[in-house]
Short mmCIF file of C-alpha atoms and ligand atoms in Angstrom, two decimals:
data_model
loop_
_atom_site.label_atom_id
_atom_site.label_comp_id
_atom_site.label_asym_id
_atom_site.label_seq_id
_atom_site.Cartn_x
_atom_site.Cartn_y
_atom_site.Cartn_z
CA MET S 171 -19.77 132.99 66.35
CA ALA S 172 -20.60 134.52 69.75
CA ILE S 173 -21.52 138.20 70.10
CA LEU S 174 -21.69 140.08 73.40
CA VAL S 175 -24.39 142.76 73.19
CA THR S 176 -24.25 145.43 75.90
CA GLY S 177 -27.54 147.30 76.34
CA GLY S 178 -29.24 144.44 74.48
CA THR S 179 -32.62 144.85 76.21
CA GLY S 180 -32.95 148.52 75.11
CA TYR S 181 -34.69 149.91 72.03
CA ILE S 182 -32.04 149.42 69.34
CA GLY S 183 -30.26 146.58 71.18
CA SER S 184 -33.38 144.37 71.38
CA HIS S 185 -34.05 144.73 67.63
CA THR S 186 -30.41 143.93 66.90
CA VAL S 187 -30.46 140.83 69.11
CA VAL S 188 -33.47 139.56 67.14
CA GLU S 189 -31.57 140.03 63.87
CA LEU S 190 -28.45 138.34 65.30
CA LEU S 191 -30.49 135.33 66.49
CA ASN S 192 -32.27 135.14 63.13
CA ALA S 193 -28.84 135.02 61.48
CA ASN S 194 -27.80 132.16 63.82
CA TYR S 195 -25.25 134.05 65.88
CA GLU S 196 -24.80 132.95 69.47
CA VAL S 197 -25.80 135.95 71.61
CA ILE S 198 -24.82 137.02 75.12
CA VAL S 199 -26.70 140.06 76.45
CA VAL S 200 -25.54 142.30 79.28
CA ASP S 201 -27.81 145.03 80.67
CA ASN S 202 -28.57 146.63 84.03
CA PHE S 203 -32.21 147.51 83.11
CA SER S 204 -31.55 151.16 83.93
CA ASN S 205 -33.63 152.12 80.88
CA SER S 206 -35.27 148.86 79.87
CA ASN S 207 -37.49 146.08 81.10
CA PRO S 208 -36.83 142.36 81.66
CA GLU S 209 -40.00 141.68 79.66
CA SER S 210 -38.05 142.53 76.50
CA LEU S 211 -35.97 139.36 77.05
CA SER S 212 -39.00 137.06 76.71
CA ARG S 213 -40.32 139.10 73.77
CA ILE S 214 -37.00 138.68 71.92
CA LYS S 215 -37.14 134.91 72.55
CA GLU S 216 -40.77 134.82 71.41
CA ILE S 217 -40.04 136.67 68.12
CA SER S 218 -36.86 134.75 67.26
CA GLY S 219 -37.86 131.35 68.67
CA LYS S 220 -34.31 131.14 70.03
CA ASP S 221 -32.62 131.31 73.41
CA PHE S 222 -29.55 133.28 74.46
CA LYS S 223 -27.51 134.05 77.57
CA PHE S 224 -28.36 137.07 79.71
CA PHE S 225 -26.37 138.69 82.54
CA GLU S 226 -27.85 141.49 84.65
CA VAL S 227 -24.63 143.43 84.99
CA ASP S 228 -23.76 147.11 85.25
CA LEU S 229 -20.78 148.03 83.06
CA LEU S 230 -19.58 150.17 85.96
CA ASP S 231 -19.05 146.98 88.00
CA ARG S 232 -15.82 145.76 86.44
CA GLY S 233 -15.68 142.62 88.62
CA GLU S 234 -19.17 141.49 87.58
CA LEU S 235 -18.44 142.31 83.95
CA GLU S 236 -15.29 140.21 84.11
CA THR S 237 -17.32 137.14 85.14
CA VAL S 238 -19.07 137.42 81.75
CA PHE S 239 -15.72 137.41 79.92
CA SER S 240 -14.30 134.59 82.04
CA ASN S 241 -17.42 132.42 81.62
CA CYS S 242 -18.18 132.94 77.93
CA VAL S 243 -16.31 132.62 74.68
CA ILE S 244 -16.82 135.96 72.90
CA ASP S 245 -15.80 136.80 69.34
CA ALA S 246 -17.08 140.39 69.08
CA VAL S 247 -18.95 143.02 71.07
CA ILE S 248 -21.79 145.33 69.99
CA HIS S 249 -21.80 148.14 72.53
CA PHE S 250 -25.17 149.89 72.94
CA ALA S 251 -25.18 150.41 76.73
CA GLY S 252 -25.28 154.07 77.65
CA LEU S 253 -27.46 156.90 78.84
CA LYS S 254 -28.91 158.92 75.95
CA ALA S 255 -31.14 161.84 77.01
CA VAL S 256 -29.61 165.13 75.85
CA GLY S 257 -31.50 167.37 78.33
CA GLU S 258 -30.74 165.09 81.29
CA SER S 259 -27.06 165.03 80.31
CA VAL S 260 -26.95 168.82 80.67
CA GLU S 261 -28.44 168.54 84.19
CA ILE S 262 -26.28 165.65 85.45
CA PRO S 263 -23.14 165.62 83.28
CA ILE S 264 -20.94 163.74 85.78
CA CYS S 265 -23.37 160.87 85.79
CA TYR S 266 -23.36 160.78 81.97
CA TYR S 267 -19.56 160.89 81.76
CA HIS S 268 -19.25 158.22 84.45
CA ASN S 269 -21.80 155.84 83.01
CA ASN S 270 -20.90 156.21 79.34
CA ILE S 271 -17.13 156.72 79.54
CA THR S 272 -16.20 154.62 82.61
CA GLY S 273 -18.56 151.87 81.47
CA THR S 274 -16.87 151.82 78.04
CA LEU S 275 -13.36 151.89 79.57
CA ASN S 276 -14.21 148.87 81.76
CA LEU S 277 -15.54 147.08 78.70
CA ILE S 278 -12.62 147.73 76.35
CA ASP S 279 -10.07 147.00 79.07
CA LEU S 280 -11.62 143.55 79.55
CA MET S 281 -11.90 143.06 75.80
CA GLN S 282 -8.17 143.67 75.55
CA LYS S 283 -7.43 141.38 78.51
CA TYR S 284 -9.49 138.53 76.98
CA ASP S 285 -8.22 139.24 73.45
CA VAL S 286 -11.66 140.16 72.08
CA LEU S 287 -10.61 142.94 69.70
CA ASN S 288 -13.74 143.36 67.56
CA MET S 289 -16.24 146.08 68.45
CA VAL S 290 -19.26 147.81 66.93
CA PHE S 291 -19.98 151.03 68.81
CA SER S 292 -23.25 153.03 68.94
CA SER S 293 -22.28 156.57 68.08
CA SER S 294 -24.66 159.28 66.92
CA ALA S 295 -25.16 161.94 64.27
CA THR S 296 -25.04 164.31 67.24
CA VAL S 297 -21.20 164.25 66.87
CA TYR S 298 -21.59 166.52 63.80
CA GLY S 299 -23.20 169.30 65.87
CA ALA S 300 -24.63 171.95 63.51
CA PRO S 301 -23.23 170.82 60.12
CA LYS S 302 -22.14 173.42 57.56
CA GLN S 303 -24.17 171.64 54.89
CA VAL S 304 -26.34 168.61 54.23
CA PRO S 305 -26.14 165.74 53.44
CA ILE S 306 -23.54 164.96 56.09
CA SER S 307 -20.53 162.79 55.22
CA GLU S 308 -18.30 160.99 57.71
CA ASN S 309 -15.35 163.30 56.99
CA PHE S 310 -17.25 166.44 58.12
CA SER S 311 -15.81 168.25 61.12
CA LEU S 312 -17.08 167.08 64.49
CA ASN S 313 -18.52 169.56 66.96
CA VAL S 314 -20.59 168.46 69.94
CA THR S 315 -22.80 170.78 71.94
CA ASN S 316 -23.91 168.83 75.03
CA PRO S 317 -22.48 166.29 77.52
CA TYR S 318 -24.31 163.35 75.93
CA GLY S 319 -22.82 164.16 72.53
CA ARG S 320 -19.44 164.73 74.12
CA THR S 321 -19.46 161.20 75.61
CA LYS S 322 -20.03 159.83 72.10
CA LEU S 323 -17.21 161.88 70.61
CA MET S 324 -14.85 161.06 73.49
CA ILE S 325 -15.53 157.34 73.11
CA GLU S 326 -14.88 157.59 69.36
CA GLU S 327 -11.54 159.25 70.18
CA ILE S 328 -10.70 156.67 72.85
CA LEU S 329 -11.39 153.88 70.37
CA ASN S 330 -9.17 155.56 67.78
CA ASP S 331 -6.35 155.71 70.36
CA VAL S 332 -6.88 152.08 71.30
CA TYR S 333 -6.50 151.08 67.65
CA THR S 334 -3.36 153.22 67.33
CA SER S 335 -1.89 151.36 70.31
CA ASN S 336 -2.73 147.92 68.89
CA SER S 337 -3.56 147.48 65.21
CA ASN S 338 -5.17 144.09 65.85
CA TRP S 339 -8.30 145.94 66.98
CA SER S 340 -11.18 146.20 64.55
CA ILE S 341 -13.82 148.83 65.33
CA ALA S 342 -16.88 150.24 63.56
CA LEU S 343 -18.24 153.57 64.84
CA LEU S 344 -21.88 153.66 63.73
CA ARG S 345 -23.32 157.17 63.66
CA TYR S 346 -27.08 156.72 63.81
CA PHE S 347 -29.43 159.36 62.48
CA ASN S 348 -33.02 159.27 63.87
CA PRO S 349 -34.17 155.72 64.63
CA ILE S 350 -37.96 155.22 64.73
CA GLY S 351 -40.36 152.32 64.05
CA ALA S 352 -40.52 148.96 65.74
CA HIS S 353 -40.38 145.25 64.96
CA GLU S 354 -43.21 144.28 62.60
CA SER S 355 -44.54 141.82 65.21
CA GLY S 356 -45.50 144.74 67.47
CA ARG S 357 -43.84 142.91 70.39
CA ILE S 358 -40.77 145.12 70.89
CA GLY S 359 -40.36 148.86 70.41
CA GLU S 360 -39.29 152.11 71.99
CA ASP S 361 -40.54 152.56 75.58
CA PRO S 362 -39.48 156.00 76.78
CA ASN S 363 -39.65 157.10 80.40
CA GLY S 364 -42.25 159.78 81.14
CA ILE S 365 -43.11 162.34 78.46
CA PRO S 366 -41.10 161.54 75.31
CA ASN S 367 -38.46 164.03 74.11
CA ASN S 368 -38.33 162.65 70.59
CA LEU S 369 -40.83 163.26 67.82
CA MET S 370 -42.20 159.81 66.87
CA PRO S 371 -42.87 158.53 70.40
CA TYR S 372 -44.56 161.86 71.14
CA ILE S 373 -46.78 161.49 68.04
CA THR S 374 -47.73 157.88 68.89
CA GLN S 375 -48.63 158.90 72.45
CA VAL S 376 -50.88 161.67 71.08
CA ALA S 377 -52.44 159.08 68.74
CA VAL S 378 -53.12 156.64 71.58
CA GLY S 379 -54.66 159.41 73.72
CA LYS S 380 -51.94 159.68 76.38
CA LEU S 381 -51.00 163.22 75.30
CA ASN S 382 -53.31 165.94 73.98
CA GLU S 383 -51.40 167.55 71.13
CA LEU S 384 -48.00 167.77 69.54
CA LYS S 385 -46.04 170.98 70.03
CA VAL S 386 -44.02 171.61 66.86
CA PHE S 387 -40.75 173.20 67.94
CA GLY S 388 -40.39 176.10 65.53
CA ASN S 389 -41.85 176.86 62.08
CA ASP S 390 -39.37 179.54 61.07
CA TYR S 391 -36.39 177.40 60.02
CA SER S 392 -35.00 177.83 56.52
CA THR S 393 -36.60 174.56 55.38
CA PRO S 394 -39.39 174.12 52.80
CA ASP S 395 -42.21 174.30 55.40
CA GLY S 396 -40.25 176.03 58.19
CA THR S 397 -40.10 172.96 60.49
CA GLY S 398 -37.00 170.89 61.34
CA VAL S 399 -35.82 168.26 58.86
CA ARG S 400 -34.33 164.93 60.01
CA ASP S 401 -33.22 161.60 58.55
CA TYR S 402 -35.59 159.04 60.10
CA ILE S 403 -34.43 155.43 59.85
CA HIS S 404 -36.41 152.27 60.62
CA VAL S 405 -34.94 150.54 63.67
CA VAL S 406 -34.94 147.16 61.89
CA ASP S 407 -32.84 148.62 59.03
CA LEU S 408 -30.55 150.08 61.68
CA ALA S 409 -30.30 146.69 63.44
CA LYS S 410 -29.41 145.00 60.14
CA GLY S 411 -26.65 147.61 59.67
CA HIS S 412 -24.98 146.20 62.82
CA LEU S 413 -24.79 142.74 61.28
CA LYS S 414 -23.15 144.19 58.17
CA ALA S 415 -20.69 146.13 60.34
CA LEU S 416 -19.96 142.94 62.27
CA GLU S 417 -19.12 141.06 59.06
CA LYS S 418 -16.79 143.90 58.11
CA ILE S 419 -14.87 144.06 61.40
CA ILE S 420 -14.50 140.29 61.57
CA SER S 421 -12.84 140.29 58.16
CA SER S 422 -10.52 143.33 58.49
CA ASN S 423 -8.76 145.44 61.13
CA GLY S 424 -9.01 149.21 61.55
CA VAL S 425 -11.34 151.84 62.95
CA GLU S 426 -13.96 153.38 60.66
CA ALA S 427 -17.00 155.60 61.12
CA TYR S 428 -20.20 154.97 59.15
CA ASN S 429 -23.37 157.03 58.87
CA LEU S 430 -26.47 154.89 59.27
CA GLY S 431 -29.28 156.92 57.77
CA THR S 432 -31.49 156.82 54.69
CA GLY S 433 -30.10 159.95 53.01
CA LYS S 434 -33.57 161.51 52.88
CA GLY S 435 -34.83 164.24 55.20
CA TYR S 436 -38.44 164.72 56.33
CA SER S 437 -39.84 167.78 58.08
CA VAL S 438 -41.89 167.56 61.28
CA LEU S 439 -45.06 168.36 59.31
CA GLU S 440 -44.25 165.72 56.69
CA ILE S 441 -43.93 163.14 59.47
CA VAL S 442 -47.25 164.21 60.99
CA GLN S 443 -48.93 163.97 57.56
CA ALA S 444 -47.34 160.57 56.82
CA PHE S 445 -48.46 159.25 60.22
CA GLU S 446 -52.03 160.49 59.74
CA LYS S 447 -52.22 159.05 56.22
CA THR S 448 -50.84 155.60 57.07
CA THR S 449 -52.65 155.08 60.38
CA GLY S 450 -55.85 157.09 59.93
CA LYS S 451 -55.20 158.75 63.33
CA LYS S 452 -55.49 162.54 63.56
CA ILE S 453 -52.58 164.29 65.28
CA PRO S 454 -53.60 167.69 66.63
CA TYR S 455 -50.64 170.05 66.75
CA SER S 456 -49.71 173.67 67.35
CA PHE S 457 -46.55 175.64 66.73
CA GLY S 458 -44.28 176.63 69.60
CA PRO S 459 -40.84 178.21 69.87
CA ARG S 460 -37.69 176.48 68.66
CA ARG S 461 -36.18 173.94 71.10
CA SER S 462 -32.83 175.10 72.38
CA GLY S 463 -29.95 173.27 70.69
CA ASP S 464 -32.03 172.14 67.69
CA ILE S 465 -30.73 172.56 64.15
CA ALA S 466 -32.72 173.18 60.96
CA GLU S 467 -31.64 170.21 58.88
CA CYS S 468 -29.79 166.96 59.49
CA PHE S 469 -29.59 164.10 57.03
CA ALA S 470 -26.95 161.60 56.05
CA ASN S 471 -24.87 160.85 53.05
CA PRO S 472 -25.12 157.07 53.56
CA THR S 473 -22.96 156.02 50.58
CA LYS S 474 -19.93 154.95 52.63
CA ALA S 475 -21.97 152.32 54.48
CA GLU S 476 -23.42 151.11 51.19
CA LYS S 477 -20.01 150.89 49.51
CA ASP S 478 -17.97 149.43 52.40
CA LEU S 479 -20.57 147.44 54.33
CA GLY S 480 -23.03 146.55 51.58
CA TRP S 481 -25.81 148.06 53.71
CA LYS S 482 -28.66 150.31 52.65
CA ALA S 483 -31.87 151.27 54.48
CA ARG S 484 -34.83 149.59 52.76
CA ARG S 485 -37.89 150.61 54.76
CA GLY S 486 -39.69 153.85 53.90
CA ILE S 487 -41.55 156.40 55.99
CA LYS S 488 -44.84 154.50 55.57
CA GLU S 489 -43.47 151.36 57.25
CA MET S 490 -41.81 153.48 59.95
CA CYS S 491 -45.19 155.06 60.82
CA ILE S 492 -47.19 151.81 60.62
CA ASP S 493 -44.71 149.87 62.76
CA SER S 494 -44.38 152.68 65.35
CA TRP S 495 -48.16 152.77 65.63
CA ARG S 496 -48.56 148.98 65.84
CA TRP S 497 -46.13 148.87 68.77
CA GLN S 498 -47.76 151.82 70.57
CA SER S 499 -51.36 150.75 70.00
CA GLN S 500 -50.72 147.13 71.06
CA ASN S 501 -48.60 148.21 74.05
CA PRO S 502 -50.18 151.49 75.21
CA ILE S 503 -48.10 151.48 78.38
CA GLY S 504 -44.99 149.97 76.80
CA PHE S 505 -43.49 146.94 78.55
CA GLN S 506 -45.81 147.66 81.50
CA ASN S 507 -43.85 146.66 84.57
CA LYS S 508 -41.19 149.16 83.71
CA ASN S 509 -38.54 149.71 86.30
CA ASP S 510 -39.22 153.31 87.26
CA LYS S 511 -36.18 153.85 89.44
CA ASN S 512 -34.22 156.80 88.15
CA TYR S 513 -30.87 155.20 87.48
CA ALA S 514 -29.14 158.43 86.53
CA THR S 515 -30.10 160.07 89.80
CA THR S 516 -29.19 156.94 91.78
CA LEU S 517 -25.70 157.00 90.29
CA ILE S 518 -24.88 160.48 91.57
CA ARG S 519 -26.23 159.95 95.11
P1 LIG C 157 -31.89 152.50 75.33
O1 LIG C 157 -31.83 153.37 76.53
O2 LIG C 157 -33.21 151.95 74.94
O3 LIG C 157 -30.85 151.31 75.47
C1 LIG C 157 -29.65 151.42 76.19
C2 LIG C 157 -29.55 150.22 77.11
O4 LIG C 157 -28.32 150.28 77.85
C3 LIG C 157 -30.69 150.16 78.13
O5 LIG C 157 -31.27 148.87 78.08
C4 LIG C 157 -30.00 150.41 79.47
O6 LIG C 157 -30.65 149.73 80.52
C5 LIG C 157 -28.59 149.92 79.19
N1 LIG C 157 -27.54 150.52 80.03
C6 LIG C 157 -27.28 151.84 80.21
N2 LIG C 157 -26.23 152.02 81.03
C7 LIG C 157 -25.79 150.77 81.37
C8 LIG C 157 -24.75 150.28 82.19
N3 LIG C 157 -23.94 151.10 82.86
N4 LIG C 157 -24.59 148.95 82.31
C9 LIG C 157 -25.41 148.10 81.65
N5 LIG C 157 -26.43 148.50 80.88
C10 LIG C 157 -26.62 149.83 80.72
O7 LIG C 157 -31.27 153.33 74.11
P2 LIG C 157 -31.28 153.03 72.58
O8 LIG C 157 -32.16 154.03 71.92
O9 LIG C 157 -31.49 151.60 72.31
O10 LIG C 157 -29.77 153.45 72.22
C11 LIG C 157 -28.72 152.50 72.20
C12 LIG C 157 -27.42 153.22 71.97
O11 LIG C 157 -27.49 153.98 70.77
C13 LIG C 157 -27.07 154.24 73.07
O12 LIG C 157 -25.68 154.20 73.29
C14 LIG C 157 -27.49 155.57 72.47
O13 LIG C 157 -26.73 156.64 72.99
C15 LIG C 157 -27.17 155.33 71.01
N6 LIG C 157 -27.98 156.19 70.11
C16 LIG C 157 -29.36 156.16 70.20
C17 LIG C 157 -30.11 156.98 69.37
C18 LIG C 157 -31.61 157.01 69.48
O14 LIG C 157 -32.24 157.94 68.96
N7 LIG C 157 -32.27 156.02 70.10
C19 LIG C 157 -29.48 157.81 68.44
C20 LIG C 157 -28.09 157.80 68.36
C21 LIG C 157 -27.34 156.97 69.20
C1 LIG C 158 -32.53 164.10 69.23
C2 LIG C 158 -31.36 164.40 70.14
C3 LIG C 158 -30.07 163.97 69.46
C4 LIG C 158 -30.14 162.50 69.04
C5 LIG C 158 -31.37 162.33 68.14
C6 LIG C 158 -31.56 160.92 67.69
C7 LIG C 158 -32.13 166.34 71.44
C8 LIG C 158 -31.97 167.81 71.67
N1 LIG C 158 -31.38 165.81 70.43
O1 LIG C 158 -32.37 164.88 68.10
O2 LIG C 158 -28.97 164.15 70.32
O3 LIG C 158 -28.97 162.13 68.35
O4 LIG C 158 -32.53 162.74 68.86
O5 LIG C 158 -32.05 160.17 68.73
O6 LIG C 158 -32.85 165.66 72.14
N2 LIG C 158 -39.86 167.93 67.54
C9 LIG C 158 -41.03 168.66 67.72
N3 LIG C 158 -41.81 168.39 68.79
C10 LIG C 158 -41.50 167.41 69.71
C11 LIG C 158 -40.31 166.65 69.52
C12 LIG C 158 -39.51 166.95 68.42
O7 LIG C 158 -41.34 169.55 66.92
O8 LIG C 158 -42.25 167.22 70.69
C13 LIG C 158 -39.03 168.20 66.36
C14 LIG C 158 -37.62 168.66 66.69
O9 LIG C 158 -37.54 170.06 66.83
C15 LIG C 158 -36.85 168.14 65.46
C16 LIG C 158 -37.61 166.87 65.06
O10 LIG C 158 -38.90 167.00 65.66
O11 LIG C 158 -36.95 169.07 64.40
C17 LIG C 158 -36.95 165.60 65.57
O12 LIG C 158 -36.74 165.73 66.98
P1 LIG C 158 -36.17 164.51 67.86
O13 LIG C 158 -36.95 163.29 67.60
O14 LIG C 158 -36.11 165.00 69.28
O15 LIG C 158 -34.71 164.26 67.29
P2 LIG C 158 -33.47 165.27 67.09
O16 LIG C 158 -33.85 166.66 67.41
O17 LIG C 158 -32.92 165.02 65.74
#
């Protein structure tokens, strides 16, 4: 079975391609390297010992994307490609809407044209906004607060409409909680541009000496230690969730949303302590004000994915810390020859 993976050289995509190859799927990757590095292609081949097709294509270029569909037999698509920085999306919303929405429209239009009606889509827990309670179930009301989140919710709605128009479609909307960690080989991992926005890459960059100290955004939340609580999930568990979702959509039609999280929340200070304990690296930190837009607590009720997909996160916080650190310490400057062009800014020029 042949799977087209858009955004397959990025953080979650590269880990998912490894799992797909390990499970003997034929894989076709499409990416424009706007937030990734060609080096990840050879690392994926090295880890899996397998080859796959790659097309350097921008989803915004419908003509180029069509050559992939006309040249390859495709059974299903896993759609990761998109821009994902919340703060940047507030600054350049048109670019985010164009890249994420137009790119997805081009993709699903071609899928329909070539009768490829199976899709796994990367959504996000951000679609729940500030939830009324935790843990969060899939039937909670949706309420986005920034352009990035709005692109995710809009795409979910578009995909629902597409299914309503043609019930042969089969779509899984995977709402990720907080992916961290890296492949146990230490060869692929998260490689953020500039100073990281997210907690774990910030911690690993403090540990490796690139940054001086962690600023903890707020210690006055109504949580046990006053710092924000999140549902951190190992990226390899997340990747495996895509294979389970794939099996599901191949065997039945419909459109369904699934939370991919562990169901357990950790505070910022608990993550710092877990990292220090498992790696032996000291993480200096100080408290600062709350980050605008942040919520106190966010963690999943993951039972729907377990019941319907037969998927459950297996890796604990210890492995998440060890694997994040292995990747960072063995690749202190990430994939090295990173393409530093600012794609988002280029798009709006
Ligand atoms: P990433 O930036 O590492 O990967 C995205 C990939 O898509 C990159 O390789 C990028 O070059 C590519 N891409 C972007 N726009 C493209 C375009 N127009 N044409 C072709 N390729 C394009 O991000 P990630 O962390 O791996 O996230 C993957 C998906 O999961 C994204 O859609 C993201 O919004 C979603 N998501 C991520 C997180 C997270 O914390 N990492 C959480 C929830 C949801
Ligand atoms: C971020 C995104 C969200 C996305 C999610 C998963 C923002 C505003 N939100 O959310 O859309 O779905 O990642 O990728 O970017 N923290 C610090 N100091 C730091 C960094 C983070 O204290 O330097 C704290 C935060 O306040 C939060 C926790 O660590 O309590 C996790 O933060 P982060 O990794 O950025 O994830 P989210 O806030 O959940």
